[in-house]
CSV table of C-alpha atoms in Angstrom, one decimal:
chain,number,residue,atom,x,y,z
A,13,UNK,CA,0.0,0.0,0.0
A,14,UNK,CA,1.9,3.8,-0.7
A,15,UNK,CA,1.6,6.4,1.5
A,16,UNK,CA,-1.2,8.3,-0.3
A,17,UNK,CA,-3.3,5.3,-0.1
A,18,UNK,CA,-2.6,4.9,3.8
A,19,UNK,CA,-3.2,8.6,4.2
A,20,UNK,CA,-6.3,7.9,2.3
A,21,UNK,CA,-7.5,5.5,4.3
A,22,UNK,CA,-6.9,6.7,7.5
A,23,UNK,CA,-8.7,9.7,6.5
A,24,UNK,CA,-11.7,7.9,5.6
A,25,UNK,CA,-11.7,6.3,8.7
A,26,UNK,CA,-11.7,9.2,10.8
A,27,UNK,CA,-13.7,11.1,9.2
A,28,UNK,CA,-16.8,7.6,9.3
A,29,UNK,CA,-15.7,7.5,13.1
A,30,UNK,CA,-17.0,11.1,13.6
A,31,UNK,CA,-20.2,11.7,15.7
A,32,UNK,CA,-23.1,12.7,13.9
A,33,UNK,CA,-22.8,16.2,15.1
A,34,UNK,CA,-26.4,18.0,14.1
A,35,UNK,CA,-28.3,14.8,13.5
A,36,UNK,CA,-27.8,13.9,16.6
A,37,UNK,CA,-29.3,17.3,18.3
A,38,UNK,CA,-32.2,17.2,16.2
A,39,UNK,CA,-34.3,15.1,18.5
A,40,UNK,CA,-35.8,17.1,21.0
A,41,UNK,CA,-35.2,16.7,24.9
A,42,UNK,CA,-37.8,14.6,26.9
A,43,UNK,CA,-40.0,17.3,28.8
A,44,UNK,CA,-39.8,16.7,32.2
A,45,UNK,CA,-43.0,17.6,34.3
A,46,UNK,CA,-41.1,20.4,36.0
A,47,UNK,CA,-40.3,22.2,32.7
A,48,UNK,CA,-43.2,21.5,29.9
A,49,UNK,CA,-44.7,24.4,28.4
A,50,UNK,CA,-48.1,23.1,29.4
A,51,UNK,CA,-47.8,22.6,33.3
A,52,UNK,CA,-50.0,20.4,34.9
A,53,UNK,CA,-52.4,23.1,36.3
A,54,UNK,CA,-53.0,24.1,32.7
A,55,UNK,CA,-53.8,20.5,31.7
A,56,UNK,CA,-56.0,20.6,34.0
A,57,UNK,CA,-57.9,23.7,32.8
A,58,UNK,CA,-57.9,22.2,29.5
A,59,UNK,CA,-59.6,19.1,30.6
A,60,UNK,CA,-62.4,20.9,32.5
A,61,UNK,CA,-62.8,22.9,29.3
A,62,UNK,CA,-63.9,19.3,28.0
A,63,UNK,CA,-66.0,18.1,30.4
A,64,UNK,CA,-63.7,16.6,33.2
A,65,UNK,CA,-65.6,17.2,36.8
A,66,UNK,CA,-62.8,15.4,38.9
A,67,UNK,CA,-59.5,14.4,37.9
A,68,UNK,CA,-58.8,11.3,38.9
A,69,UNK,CA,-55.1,10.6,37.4
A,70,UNK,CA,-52.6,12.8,35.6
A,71,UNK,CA,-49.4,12.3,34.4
A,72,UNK,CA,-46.8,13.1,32.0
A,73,UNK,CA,-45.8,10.2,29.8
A,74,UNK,CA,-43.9,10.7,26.3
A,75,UNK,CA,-44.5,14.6,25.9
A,76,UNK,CA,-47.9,14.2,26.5
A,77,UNK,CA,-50.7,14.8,29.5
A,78,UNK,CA,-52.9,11.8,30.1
A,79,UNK,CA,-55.8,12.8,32.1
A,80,UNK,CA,-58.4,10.4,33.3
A,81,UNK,CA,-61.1,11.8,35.1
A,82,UNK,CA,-65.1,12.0,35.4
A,83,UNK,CA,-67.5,14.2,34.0
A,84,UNK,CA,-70.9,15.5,35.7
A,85,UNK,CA,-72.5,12.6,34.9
A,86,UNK,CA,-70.1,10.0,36.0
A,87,UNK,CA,-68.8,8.8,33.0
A,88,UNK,CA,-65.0,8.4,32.5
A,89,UNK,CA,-62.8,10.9,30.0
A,90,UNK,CA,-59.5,10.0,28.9
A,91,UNK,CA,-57.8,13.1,27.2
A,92,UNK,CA,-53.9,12.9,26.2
A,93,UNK,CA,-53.0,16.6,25.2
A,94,UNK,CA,-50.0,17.7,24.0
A,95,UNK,CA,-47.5,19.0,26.6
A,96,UNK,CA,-45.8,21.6,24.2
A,97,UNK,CA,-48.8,23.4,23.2
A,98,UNK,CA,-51.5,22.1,24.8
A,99,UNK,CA,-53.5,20.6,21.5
A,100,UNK,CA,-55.7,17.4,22.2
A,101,UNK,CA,-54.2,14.6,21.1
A,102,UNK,CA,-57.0,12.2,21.8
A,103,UNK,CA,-60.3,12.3,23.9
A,104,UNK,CA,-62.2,9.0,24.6
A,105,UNK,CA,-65.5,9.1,26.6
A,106,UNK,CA,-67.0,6.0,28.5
A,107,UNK,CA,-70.4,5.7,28.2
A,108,UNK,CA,-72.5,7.0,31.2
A,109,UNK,CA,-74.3,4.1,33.1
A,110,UNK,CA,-77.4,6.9,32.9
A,111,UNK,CA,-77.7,6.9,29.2
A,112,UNK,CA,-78.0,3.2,29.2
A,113,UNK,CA,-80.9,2.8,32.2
A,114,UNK,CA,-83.1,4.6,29.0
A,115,UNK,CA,-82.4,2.1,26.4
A,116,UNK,CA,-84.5,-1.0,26.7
């Protein structure tokens, strides 16, 4: 092998053994309760804005608020909202034992 082709190499080798640099600091940081845009007390006011009477269990999983709770009739809400900007990500609603006593 001749010098230039060992320089070559080596440089090559280095250069594949560097870190990724910027694609690497592209993912964002996990938000931590203590510092999401969207605290808990506004997760909270967002819930209620949809119905949620009593909060039952909150939490902060995978940038996101999951909220279960009960509305005025009993029924149980699920909401995940987004913990950057507080946009619902998903709402499901149990069906309230009073809406089925009516059907026959």
């Amino acid at each position: 092998m001749t010098t230039r082709t060992t320089v070559a190499a080596l440089t090559l080798a280095a250069t594949l053994s560097l870190p990724l640099g910027q694609a690497g600091a592209q993912t964002p940081p996990p938000i931590r309760p203590d510092s999401a845009p969207v605290t808990m007390d506004d997760a909270r006011r967002i819930a209620a804005g949809h119905g949620v009477i009593r909060v039952e269990e909150i939490k902060l999983d995978d940038g996101r608020w999951e909220i279960e709770g009960r509305d005025a009739l009993g029924a149980e809400i699920e909401i995940e909202l987004s913990a950057r900007d507080g946009s619902v990500v998903k709402i499901e609603r149990e069906r309230p034992a009073s809406a089925a006593l009516g059907q026959p």
